[in-house]
Amino acid sequence: MSGEAHNGPDQHLPKLRLDELLDELQTRIDAARGTQDRVHSLLEAVLSVGRELGLPQVLRRIVEAAVVLVDAEYGALGVIGDDSSLVQFLTVGLDDEQRGRIGDLPSGHGILGELIRHPQPLRLPELSEHPASHGFPAEHPPMHSFLGVPIRVRDQVFGNLYLTEKRGAVEFDAEDEAVLSTLAVAAGVAIENARLYEEARLRERWLRASAEVTSTLLSGAPGARVLELIVEQARDIVSADVGMIAECVARTDELRPLLAVGTEAERRSGLRLSAQDGFVGAALTTSEPVVSSDIRHDARTSADAAEWAGLGPIVAVPLGAGGKARGVLLLGRTTGKTPFSATDTGPLLGFAGQAALALELAERRQDAEEIALLQDRDRIARDLHDLAIQRLFAAGMTLQSTQRFVDHPQAVERLSRTVDDLDDTIKIIRSTIFGLRRQGEGTADDGGLRARVAETVSASTASLGFAPALRIEGLVETNVPAEVADHALAVLSEALSNVTRHSEASSVDVHLRCSGGELTLAVADNGCGIPGGVARSGLANMADRARTLGGELRLGERPEGGGTLLLWCVPTRSGKA
């Protein structure tokens, strides 16, 4: 009995202890294998993240790797902007439809802002119990467990990784935090590499663009073409939706858009900017790019200004330097897009300098063309005076001396008329020379009486069916007051209109002459004359205009016979007018 009792329960103790040891050993082996697998997964994630070169791809790969490593249902990576708010928010676990129902992406408040304010790992079993929690939007999926770690690039916080809803557990553990923190370190290195790569590519694009603009400038292309190239290149490089160049209007506070491209370009090209606008004013007076993350909420400008409609991030740089900007280059992105970074805006100042150079070259080219035109006018006037007039004068003298040797009365009369015609021709040429020289001196322009009369006569060609002959004599540009010139133009228009409607003429001669303090306008046609029974309100108006100026209107037949001659004569001296 005693032997059986001794061999009973005690004999199973070694076996129980062995089973426990085997179970514990298996647990440790499983844990070691799990740790080994996790380390292997972490290494794979680090390699995967570092494999990308483009920054958007790197950020997306980071958040995807984080979700897999800690077995989370949802993950996000928030990029922090200069104003300590989230300027970019990439998510994993939410489809496009869910994101659309949630609405606007977070800006960095609540729990997300807690990591921005205190960049340390944060692990919570229940999100709603944290004092900084503000809850979720109505369509947001429920989230409880939370793990967040900061991502640092060169000791500066670039953004944060946010993971929620641990699969198969109530909360994330310390090992999850350690793994995610390790991934964040690798992510910082990968982001820095991607940044350097993007900066190198960006510099290369700016250099290519600058070379193309320089080549276009040197080729003598029109200024408008160069400006368009500058705006298009800058807009493409910084991924802007709108590009515009506006030039300061002399002696005003306005800027006139020279060119607008992109979204609603046609509407924006018709809008004038004001230097009184704080944002535009800052761009005109600084030597650095002026940036706004959201122009509609910028304190420097009006939220309802038409020029900013539909735009969010804006960058402006002056055209010129040293506080003497002649305009601005504006680039904008539509509302809700990522603000411009220092990498985007850094090269813009030098690039805008090329736009200022294009404007300067266009002005110099225009000045050179005007100088060449004036020099050509002066040469023509000189040649007319020194060659044509002298030869005509000599021909007239020869004809006058020839008259003494001619006995036939009709031949003498013809020679006399020819000499008179030569004198008239000399007078016309002298008047033309004077006009050319006055234009060369800058005292006459396309708005002078000579040009306005020529334009009125030319405009009547379509209604008459033929081109009237025009002759202008005297100093009509300088000796005819503006009031008299306006009346003369009105009379000429009415006279040509009467010829068109009533005369059935096939030729019209217009002669404007300023001489001896009097302006005479003669309009002669070879038509049927002034028919009876026709309302003479137009003629009455012309007569009234003449009387107002102290002159008169005379009507009669042409000296050659047939047709009508209208003579409108008024004084040009101020004492008579």
Coordinates of C-alpha atoms in Angstrom, one line a residue:
M1 CA 0.0 0.0 0.0
S2 CA 2.7 2.4 1.1
G3 CA 4.6 1.6 -2.1
E4 CA 1.7 2.2 -4.3
A5 CA 0.9 5.5 -2.6
H6 CA 4.5 6.6 -3.0
N7 CA 4.4 5.8 -6.7
G8 CA 1.0 7.7 -7.3
P9 CA 0.7 11.4 -7.8
D10 CA 4.4 12.3 -7.4
Q11 CA 5.4 10.2 -10.4
H12 CA 3.6 12.7 -12.8
L13 CA 5.4 15.8 -11.5
P14 CA 8.6 15.5 -13.7
K15 CA 6.4 15.0 -16.7
L16 CA 4.2 18.2 -15.9
R17 CA 7.3 20.3 -15.4
L18 CA 8.7 19.0 -18.7
D19 CA 5.5 19.9 -20.6
E20 CA 5.6 23.4 -19.0
L21 CA 9.2 23.9 -20.1
L22 CA 8.5 22.7 -23.6
D23 CA 5.5 25.1 -23.8
E24 CA 7.6 28.0 -22.5
L25 CA 10.3 27.1 -25.0
Q26 CA 7.9 26.9 -27.8
T27 CA 6.5 30.3 -26.8
R28 CA 10.0 31.8 -26.7
I29 CA 10.7 30.2 -30.1
D30 CA 7.5 31.6 -31.5
A31 CA 8.3 35.0 -30.0
A32 CA 11.8 34.9 -31.4
R33 CA 10.5 33.8 -34.8
G34 CA 7.8 36.6 -34.6
T35 CA 10.5 39.2 -33.7
Q36 CA 12.7 37.9 -36.5
D37 CA 9.8 38.1 -39.0
R38 CA 9.0 41.6 -37.8
V39 CA 12.6 42.7 -38.0
H40 CA 12.7 41.3 -41.5
S41 CA 9.4 43.1 -42.4
L42 CA 10.9 46.4 -41.0
L43 CA 14.0 45.9 -43.1
E44 CA 11.9 45.2 -46.2
A45 CA 9.8 48.4 -45.4
V46 CA 13.0 50.5 -45.0
L47 CA 14.4 49.2 -48.3
S48 CA 11.0 49.7 -50.0
V49 CA 10.8 53.3 -48.9
G50 CA 14.4 54.1 -49.9
R51 CA 13.9 52.6 -53.3
E52 CA 11.7 55.6 -54.5
L53 CA 13.1 58.9 -55.7
G54 CA 10.0 61.0 -56.3
L55 CA 8.7 62.7 -53.1
P56 CA 5.0 61.9 -53.7
Q57 CA 5.9 58.2 -54.2
V58 CA 8.1 58.1 -51.1
L59 CA 5.4 59.6 -48.9
R60 CA 2.8 57.1 -50.2
R61 CA 5.2 54.2 -49.7
I62 CA 5.9 55.3 -46.1
V63 CA 2.3 55.3 -45.0
E64 CA 1.6 52.0 -46.8
A65 CA 4.6 50.3 -45.1
A66 CA 3.6 51.7 -41.7
V67 CA 0.1 50.2 -41.9
V68 CA 1.5 46.8 -42.7
L69 CA 4.2 46.9 -40.1
V70 CA 1.9 47.6 -37.1
D71 CA -1.1 45.8 -38.5
A72 CA -3.4 48.9 -38.5
E73 CA -6.6 49.3 -40.4
Y74 CA -6.1 53.0 -41.2
G75 CA -3.0 55.0 -41.7
A76 CA -2.1 58.6 -42.7
L77 CA 0.9 60.9 -43.2
G78 CA 0.4 64.6 -42.5
V79 CA 2.9 67.1 -43.9
I80 CA 3.4 70.2 -41.8
G81 CA 3.6 73.6 -43.4
D82 CA 5.3 76.8 -42.4
D83 CA 2.3 77.9 -40.4
S84 CA 2.3 74.7 -38.3
S85 CA -0.8 73.4 -40.1
L86 CA -1.2 70.3 -42.3
V87 CA -0.7 71.2 -45.9
Q88 CA -0.8 67.6 -47.2
F89 CA -2.6 64.6 -45.9
L90 CA -2.2 61.1 -47.4
T91 CA -4.4 58.3 -46.3
V92 CA -4.5 54.5 -46.5
G93 CA -7.6 52.4 -45.7
L94 CA -10.1 54.9 -47.0
D95 CA -11.4 54.7 -50.6
D96 CA -12.2 57.7 -52.7
E97 CA -16.0 57.5 -51.9
Q98 CA -15.3 57.5 -48.2
R99 CA -12.9 60.5 -48.5
G100 CA -15.5 62.3 -50.5
R101 CA -18.2 61.8 -47.8
I102 CA -15.9 62.9 -45.1
G103 CA -15.3 66.3 -46.8
D104 CA -12.3 68.6 -46.4
L105 CA -9.0 67.0 -45.2
P106 CA -7.9 67.9 -41.6
S107 CA -5.8 71.0 -41.1
G108 CA -4.1 70.0 -37.9
H109 CA -6.4 70.4 -34.9
G110 CA -7.4 67.9 -32.2
I111 CA -5.2 64.8 -31.8
L112 CA -3.5 65.5 -35.1
G113 CA -2.5 68.9 -33.8
E114 CA -1.3 67.4 -30.5
L115 CA 1.6 65.7 -32.4
I116 CA 2.3 69.0 -34.2
R117 CA 2.5 70.9 -30.9
H118 CA 4.4 68.1 -29.1
P119 CA 6.4 66.0 -31.6
Q120 CA 6.8 62.9 -29.5
P121 CA 5.4 59.4 -30.0
L122 CA 1.8 59.2 -28.8
R123 CA 0.0 55.9 -28.1
L124 CA -3.7 55.8 -27.0
P125 CA -6.1 52.9 -26.3
E126 CA -9.1 55.2 -26.9
L127 CA -8.9 58.3 -29.0
S128 CA -12.0 59.9 -27.6
E129 CA -10.7 59.9 -24.0
H130 CA -7.8 62.2 -24.8
P131 CA -8.4 65.9 -23.8
A132 CA -7.3 67.2 -27.2
S133 CA -9.8 65.0 -29.1
H134 CA -12.5 67.0 -31.0
G135 CA -14.4 64.0 -32.4
F136 CA -14.9 63.1 -36.0
P137 CA -17.0 64.3 -38.9
A138 CA -20.4 62.6 -39.4
E139 CA -19.3 60.3 -42.2
H140 CA -15.9 59.5 -40.7
P141 CA -15.4 55.7 -39.8
P142 CA -15.1 54.9 -36.1
M143 CA -11.6 54.9 -34.7
H144 CA -10.4 53.9 -31.2
S145 CA -6.8 52.8 -30.8
F146 CA -4.2 55.3 -32.0
L147 CA -0.5 55.5 -32.6
G148 CA 1.4 58.5 -33.9
V149 CA 5.1 59.3 -34.4
P150 CA 6.8 62.3 -35.8
I151 CA 9.0 62.2 -38.9
R152 CA 12.1 64.3 -38.7
V153 CA 14.3 65.5 -41.6
R154 CA 17.6 67.1 -40.5
D155 CA 16.3 67.6 -37.0
Q156 CA 13.2 69.4 -38.2
V157 CA 9.8 67.9 -38.0
F158 CA 8.6 67.2 -41.6
G159 CA 5.3 65.6 -40.6
N160 CA 3.6 62.8 -38.6
L161 CA 2.6 59.2 -39.1
Y162 CA -0.9 58.5 -37.8
L163 CA -2.1 54.9 -37.3
T164 CA -5.5 53.8 -36.0
E165 CA -7.5 50.6 -35.2
K166 CA -5.0 47.9 -34.3
R167 CA -6.1 44.6 -35.9
G168 CA -6.5 41.7 -33.5
A169 CA -5.8 43.8 -30.4
V170 CA -7.4 46.5 -28.3
E171 CA -4.5 48.8 -28.6
F172 CA -1.0 49.3 -30.1
D173 CA 1.8 48.1 -27.9
A174 CA 5.3 49.4 -27.1
E175 CA 6.8 47.2 -29.8
D176 CA 4.5 48.7 -32.4
E177 CA 5.7 52.1 -31.2
A178 CA 9.4 51.1 -31.5
V179 CA 8.9 49.6 -35.0
L180 CA 7.0 52.7 -36.2
S181 CA 9.6 55.1 -34.7
T182 CA 12.4 53.1 -36.5
L183 CA 10.4 53.4 -39.8
A184 CA 10.0 57.1 -39.2
V185 CA 13.8 57.5 -39.0
A186 CA 14.3 55.7 -42.3
A187 CA 11.4 57.7 -43.7
G188 CA 13.2 61.0 -42.8
V189 CA 16.3 59.8 -44.7
A190 CA 14.2 58.8 -47.7
I191 CA 12.3 62.1 -47.7
E192 CA 15.6 64.0 -47.6
N193 CA 17.0 62.0 -50.5
A194 CA 13.8 62.6 -52.5
R195 CA 13.9 66.3 -51.7
L196 CA 17.5 66.5 -52.9
Y197 CA 16.6 64.6 -56.0
E198 CA 13.6 66.9 -56.7
E199 CA 15.6 70.0 -56.1
A200 CA 18.3 68.8 -58.6
R201 CA 15.6 68.1 -61.2
L202 CA 13.9 71.4 -60.5
R203 CA 17.2 73.3 -60.9
E204 CA 17.8 71.5 -64.2
R205 CA 14.3 72.5 -65.4
W206 CA 14.9 76.2 -64.4
L207 CA 18.2 76.2 -66.2
R208 CA 16.7 74.8 -69.4
A209 CA 13.8 77.3 -69.2
S210 CA 16.2 80.2 -68.7
A211 CA 18.3 79.1 -71.6
E212 CA 15.2 78.9 -73.8
V213 CA 14.1 82.4 -72.7
T214 CA 17.5 83.8 -73.3
S215 CA 17.7 82.3 -76.8
T216 CA 14.3 83.7 -77.6
L217 CA 15.3 87.1 -76.4
L218 CA 18.5 87.1 -78.4
S219 CA 16.6 86.0 -81.5
G220 CA 14.7 89.2 -81.6
A221 CA 11.3 87.6 -81.0
P222 CA 8.5 90.0 -80.1
G223 CA 8.2 91.0 -76.5
A224 CA 4.7 89.4 -76.2
R225 CA 6.1 86.0 -77.3
V226 CA 8.9 86.2 -74.8
L227 CA 6.5 87.1 -72.0
E228 CA 4.2 84.2 -72.9
L229 CA 7.1 81.8 -72.9
I230 CA 8.2 83.0 -69.4
V231 CA 4.8 82.6 -67.9
E232 CA 4.1 79.2 -69.4
Q233 CA 7.5 77.9 -68.3
A234 CA 7.2 79.2 -64.8
R235 CA 3.6 77.9 -64.5
D236 CA 4.6 74.5 -65.7
I237 CA 7.7 74.1 -63.5
V238 CA 5.9 75.1 -60.2
S239 CA 2.6 73.3 -61.2
A240 CA 0.6 76.5 -61.0
D241 CA -2.9 76.7 -62.5
V242 CA -2.7 80.4 -63.3
G243 CA 0.1 82.6 -64.5
M244 CA 0.0 86.4 -65.1
I245 CA 2.3 89.3 -65.8
A246 CA 1.1 92.8 -64.9
E247 CA 2.9 96.0 -65.7
C248 CA 2.6 99.3 -63.7
V249 CA 0.6 102.0 -65.5
A250 CA 2.5 105.3 -65.4
R251 CA 1.3 107.9 -62.9
T252 CA -1.4 105.6 -61.5
D253 CA -1.7 103.0 -58.7
E254 CA -2.9 100.4 -61.3
L255 CA -1.2 97.4 -62.9
R256 CA -2.3 96.4 -66.4
P257 CA -2.2 92.7 -67.2
L258 CA 0.0 92.1 -70.2
L259 CA -0.6 88.4 -70.3
A260 CA -2.7 85.8 -68.4
V261 CA -2.6 82.0 -69.0
G262 CA -4.3 79.1 -67.4
T263 CA -7.6 78.9 -65.5
E264 CA -10.0 81.7 -66.6
A265 CA -7.2 83.4 -68.4
E266 CA -9.5 85.5 -70.6
R267 CA -11.4 86.9 -67.7
R268 CA -8.2 87.7 -65.7
S269 CA -6.5 89.4 -68.6
G270 CA -9.2 92.1 -68.4
L271 CA -8.9 92.8 -64.7
R272 CA -6.6 95.5 -63.5
L273 CA -4.7 95.1 -60.2
S274 CA -4.2 97.8 -57.7
A275 CA -0.9 98.6 -56.0
Q276 CA -3.0 99.6 -53.0
D277 CA -3.8 95.8 -52.5
G278 CA -1.5 94.8 -49.7
F279 CA -0.3 91.6 -51.4
V280 CA 0.4 93.2 -54.7
G281 CA 2.0 96.2 -53.0
A282 CA 4.3 94.0 -51.1
A283 CA 5.4 92.2 -54.3
L284 CA 6.2 95.6 -55.9
T285 CA 8.4 96.9 -53.0
T286 CA 10.3 93.8 -52.0
S287 CA 13.2 91.9 -53.5
E288 CA 11.9 88.5 -52.4
P289 CA 9.0 86.3 -53.5
V290 CA 5.8 87.1 -51.6
V291 CA 3.8 84.0 -50.8
S292 CA 0.3 83.4 -49.5
S293 CA -1.0 79.9 -48.6
D294 CA -4.6 81.1 -49.2
I295 CA -5.1 84.4 -50.9
R296 CA -8.8 84.6 -50.1
H297 CA -8.1 84.5 -46.4
D298 CA -4.9 86.7 -46.5
A299 CA -5.1 89.8 -44.3
R300 CA -3.2 91.8 -46.9
T301 CA -6.0 91.6 -49.6
S302 CA -9.7 91.7 -49.9
A303 CA -11.5 88.3 -49.8
D304 CA -14.0 89.2 -52.5
A305 CA -11.5 90.7 -55.0
A306 CA -12.3 89.5 -58.5
E307 CA -8.7 88.8 -59.4
W308 CA -8.4 86.2 -56.7
A309 CA -11.6 84.3 -57.5
G310 CA -11.1 80.5 -57.4
L311 CA -7.5 80.7 -56.2
G312 CA -5.8 79.6 -53.0
P313 CA -2.0 79.5 -52.9
I314 CA -0.3 82.5 -54.6
V315 CA 3.3 83.6 -55.2
A316 CA 4.3 87.0 -56.6
V317 CA 7.7 88.3 -57.5
P318 CA 8.6 91.8 -58.8
L319 CA 9.7 92.5 -62.3
G320 CA 12.9 94.4 -61.5
A321 CA 14.8 95.0 -58.3
G322 CA 15.8 97.6 -55.8
G323 CA 12.3 98.7 -55.0
K324 CA 11.8 100.0 -58.6
A325 CA 9.7 97.1 -60.0
R326 CA 7.9 97.8 -63.2
G327 CA 5.4 95.1 -62.6
V328 CA 4.8 91.6 -61.0
L329 CA 4.8 88.0 -62.1
L330 CA 1.9 86.1 -60.4
L331 CA 1.5 82.4 -60.1
G332 CA -1.5 80.7 -58.4
R333 CA -3.0 77.4 -57.6
T334 CA -6.7 76.7 -57.3
T335 CA -8.4 76.6 -53.9
G336 CA -7.4 73.6 -51.7
K337 CA -4.1 72.8 -53.4
T338 CA -0.7 72.6 -51.7
P339 CA 0.9 76.0 -51.0
F340 CA 4.1 77.0 -52.7
S341 CA 7.3 76.0 -51.0
A342 CA 10.7 77.7 -50.7
T343 CA 12.0 75.2 -53.3
D344 CA 9.2 76.3 -55.7
T345 CA 9.7 80.0 -55.3
G346 CA 13.5 80.3 -54.8
P347 CA 14.5 80.6 -58.5
L348 CA 11.4 82.7 -59.5
L349 CA 13.0 86.0 -58.7
G350 CA 15.8 85.5 -61.2
F351 CA 13.4 84.2 -63.7
A352 CA 11.1 87.2 -63.3
G353 CA 14.2 89.3 -64.0
Q354 CA 14.2 87.9 -67.5
A355 CA 10.6 89.1 -67.9
A356 CA 11.7 92.6 -66.9
L357 CA 14.5 92.3 -69.4
A358 CA 12.0 91.3 -72.1
L359 CA 9.9 94.4 -71.4
E360 CA 13.0 96.6 -71.5
L361 CA 14.2 95.2 -74.8
A362 CA 10.7 95.5 -76.3
E363 CA 10.7 99.2 -75.3
R364 CA 14.2 99.8 -76.7
R365 CA 13.3 98.0 -79.9
Q366 CA 10.2 100.2 -80.3
D367 CA 12.3 103.3 -79.6
A368 CA 14.8 102.2 -82.2
E369 CA 12.1 101.6 -84.8
E370 CA 10.6 105.0 -84.1
I371 CA 14.0 106.7 -84.4
A372 CA 14.6 104.9 -87.7
L373 CA 11.1 106.0 -88.9
L374 CA 11.8 109.6 -87.9
Q375 CA 15.2 109.5 -89.6
D376 CA 13.6 108.1 -92.7
R377 CA 11.0 110.9 -92.7
D378 CA 13.8 113.5 -92.3
R379 CA 15.7 112.0 -95.2
I380 CA 12.5 112.0 -97.4
A381 CA 11.9 115.7 -96.5
R382 CA 15.5 116.6 -97.2
D383 CA 15.4 114.8 -100.6
L384 CA 12.1 116.4 -101.5
H385 CA 13.5 119.8 -100.7
D386 CA 16.9 119.4 -102.2
L387 CA 16.0 117.4 -105.3
A388 CA 12.3 117.5 -106.2
I389 CA 11.6 121.1 -105.4
Q390 CA 14.7 122.4 -107.0
R391 CA 14.1 120.4 -110.2
L392 CA 10.4 121.5 -110.3
F393 CA 11.5 125.1 -109.7
A394 CA 14.1 124.8 -112.5
A395 CA 11.5 123.4 -114.8
G396 CA 9.1 126.2 -114.0
M397 CA 11.8 128.8 -114.7
T398 CA 12.6 127.1 -118.0
L399 CA 9.0 127.2 -119.1
Q400 CA 8.6 130.8 -118.1
S401 CA 11.6 131.7 -120.2
T402 CA 10.3 129.6 -123.1
Q403 CA 7.1 131.7 -123.2
R404 CA 9.0 134.5 -124.8
F405 CA 9.8 132.4 -127.9
V406 CA 6.2 131.2 -128.4
D407 CA 3.8 133.3 -130.5
H408 CA 0.7 131.0 -130.5
P409 CA -1.8 132.3 -127.9
Q410 CA -3.1 128.8 -126.9
A411 CA 0.5 127.6 -126.5
V412 CA 1.3 130.6 -124.3
E413 CA -1.9 129.9 -122.2
R414 CA -0.9 126.2 -121.8
L415 CA 2.6 127.1 -120.8
S416 CA 1.2 129.6 -118.2
R417 CA -1.1 127.0 -116.8
T418 CA 1.7 124.5 -116.6
V419 CA 3.9 127.0 -114.7
D420 CA 1.0 127.7 -112.3
D421 CA 0.6 123.9 -111.7
L422 CA 4.3 123.6 -111.0
D423 CA 4.0 126.4 -108.4
D424 CA 1.0 124.6 -106.8
T425 CA 3.0 121.3 -106.8
I426 CA 5.9 123.0 -105.1
K427 CA 3.5 124.4 -102.4
I428 CA 2.1 120.9 -101.8
I429 CA 5.6 119.4 -101.5
R430 CA 6.6 122.2 -99.1
S431 CA 3.6 121.5 -97.0
T432 CA 4.4 117.8 -97.0
I433 CA 8.0 118.5 -96.0
F434 CA 6.8 120.7 -93.1
G435 CA 4.4 117.9 -91.9
L436 CA 7.2 115.3 -92.1
R437 CA 9.5 117.5 -90.1
R438 CA 6.9 118.5 -87.5
Q439 CA 6.2 114.8 -87.0
G440 CA 10.0 114.1 -86.6
E441 CA 10.1 116.8 -83.9
G442 CA 7.2 115.0 -82.1
T443 CA 4.8 117.9 -82.3
A444 CA 2.3 116.2 -84.5
D445 CA 0.8 112.7 -84.3
D446 CA -1.8 110.5 -86.0
G447 CA -4.5 112.6 -84.4
G448 CA -3.6 115.8 -86.4
L449 CA -6.0 117.5 -88.9
R450 CA -4.0 116.3 -91.9
A451 CA -4.3 112.6 -90.9
R452 CA -8.0 113.0 -89.8
V453 CA -9.0 114.6 -93.1
A454 CA -7.2 111.8 -95.0
E455 CA -8.9 109.2 -92.9
T456 CA -12.3 110.8 -93.5
V457 CA -11.8 110.9 -97.3
S458 CA -10.5 107.3 -97.3
A459 CA -13.5 106.2 -95.3
S460 CA -15.9 107.6 -98.0
T461 CA -14.4 105.4 -100.7
A462 CA -16.6 102.5 -99.9
S463 CA -19.9 104.5 -100.2
L464 CA -18.8 106.5 -103.3
G465 CA -17.4 103.6 -105.2
F466 CA -14.2 105.4 -106.0
A467 CA -11.4 107.2 -104.2
P468 CA -11.7 111.0 -104.0
A469 CA -8.7 113.1 -104.8
L470 CA -7.2 114.9 -101.9
R471 CA -4.9 117.9 -101.7
I472 CA -3.8 119.7 -98.5
E473 CA -1.9 122.9 -98.5
G474 CA -0.5 125.1 -95.7
L475 CA 0.3 124.6 -92.1
V476 CA -2.9 122.8 -91.2
E477 CA -1.2 121.0 -88.3
T478 CA -0.1 124.1 -86.5
N479 CA -2.2 127.1 -87.6
V480 CA -5.7 125.5 -87.3
P481 CA -7.1 125.6 -83.8
A482 CA -8.7 122.4 -82.5
E483 CA -12.2 123.8 -82.5
V484 CA -11.9 124.9 -86.1
A485 CA -10.5 121.5 -87.1
D486 CA -13.4 119.7 -85.5
H487 CA -15.9 121.8 -87.4
A488 CA -14.0 121.3 -90.7
L489 CA -14.1 117.5 -90.3
A490 CA -17.8 117.6 -89.6
V491 CA -18.4 119.7 -92.7
L492 CA -16.2 117.4 -94.8
S493 CA -18.1 114.3 -93.7
E494 CA -21.5 115.9 -94.5
A495 CA -20.3 117.2 -97.9
L496 CA -19.0 113.7 -98.9
S497 CA -22.3 112.2 -97.6
N498 CA -24.3 114.6 -99.8
V499 CA -22.2 113.7 -102.8
T500 CA -22.9 110.0 -102.2
R501 CA -26.6 110.4 -101.8
H502 CA -27.5 113.1 -104.4
S503 CA -24.9 113.8 -107.0
E504 CA -24.4 110.6 -108.9
A505 CA -20.8 111.8 -109.4
S506 CA -17.9 109.7 -110.7
S507 CA -15.1 111.9 -109.3
V508 CA -14.7 114.1 -106.3
D509 CA -11.8 116.6 -105.5
V510 CA -11.2 117.6 -101.9
H511 CA -8.9 120.6 -101.3
L512 CA -8.0 121.8 -97.8
R513 CA -5.9 125.0 -97.7
C514 CA -4.6 127.0 -94.8
S515 CA -3.2 130.4 -95.8
G516 CA -3.4 134.1 -94.8
G517 CA -5.2 133.3 -91.5
E518 CA -8.0 131.4 -93.3
L519 CA -8.9 127.8 -93.7
T520 CA -10.7 126.9 -96.9
L521 CA -12.3 123.5 -97.6
A522 CA -13.4 122.9 -101.2
V523 CA -15.3 119.8 -102.2
A524 CA -16.0 119.6 -106.0
D525 CA -17.8 116.8 -107.9
N526 CA -18.8 116.2 -111.5
G527 CA -22.4 115.1 -110.6
C528 CA -25.8 116.4 -111.5
G529 CA -25.7 119.4 -109.2
I530 CA -28.0 120.1 -106.3
P531 CA -31.5 118.8 -107.1
G532 CA -34.6 120.8 -106.2
G533 CA -36.9 119.6 -103.5
V534 CA -34.2 118.0 -101.5
A535 CA -34.1 118.9 -97.7
R536 CA -31.1 121.2 -97.1
S537 CA -30.7 120.6 -93.4
G538 CA -27.2 119.4 -93.9
L539 CA -26.2 122.5 -95.9
A540 CA -27.8 124.6 -93.2
N541 CA -25.7 123.0 -90.5
M542 CA -22.6 123.6 -92.5
A543 CA -23.5 127.2 -92.9
D544 CA -24.2 127.5 -89.2
R545 CA -20.8 126.1 -88.4
A546 CA -19.2 128.7 -90.7
R547 CA -21.1 131.6 -89.2
T548 CA -20.2 130.4 -85.6
L549 CA -16.5 130.7 -86.5
G550 CA -17.0 134.0 -88.4
G551 CA -16.8 132.5 -91.9
E552 CA -19.2 131.6 -94.7
L553 CA -20.4 128.7 -96.9
R554 CA -20.7 129.2 -100.7
L555 CA -22.3 126.8 -103.2
G556 CA -22.0 126.9 -107.0
E557 CA -20.9 125.0 -110.1
R558 CA -17.4 123.9 -110.8
P559 CA -15.3 126.2 -112.9
E560 CA -14.9 123.4 -115.4
G561 CA -18.7 123.2 -115.7
G562 CA -21.2 120.7 -114.4
G563 CA -21.3 119.3 -110.9
T564 CA -21.1 121.2 -107.6
L565 CA -18.5 123.2 -105.8
L566 CA -18.8 123.6 -102.1
L567 CA -16.6 126.3 -100.4
W568 CA -16.4 126.5 -96.6
C569 CA -14.2 129.3 -95.5
V570 CA -13.4 130.3 -91.9
P571 CA -10.7 132.4 -90.2
T572 CA -8.1 130.6 -88.2
R573 CA -6.8 133.5 -86.1
S574 CA -8.0 133.5 -82.5
G575 CA -9.2 137.1 -82.8
K576 CA -11.6 136.2 -85.5
A577 CA -12.6 132.8 -84.3

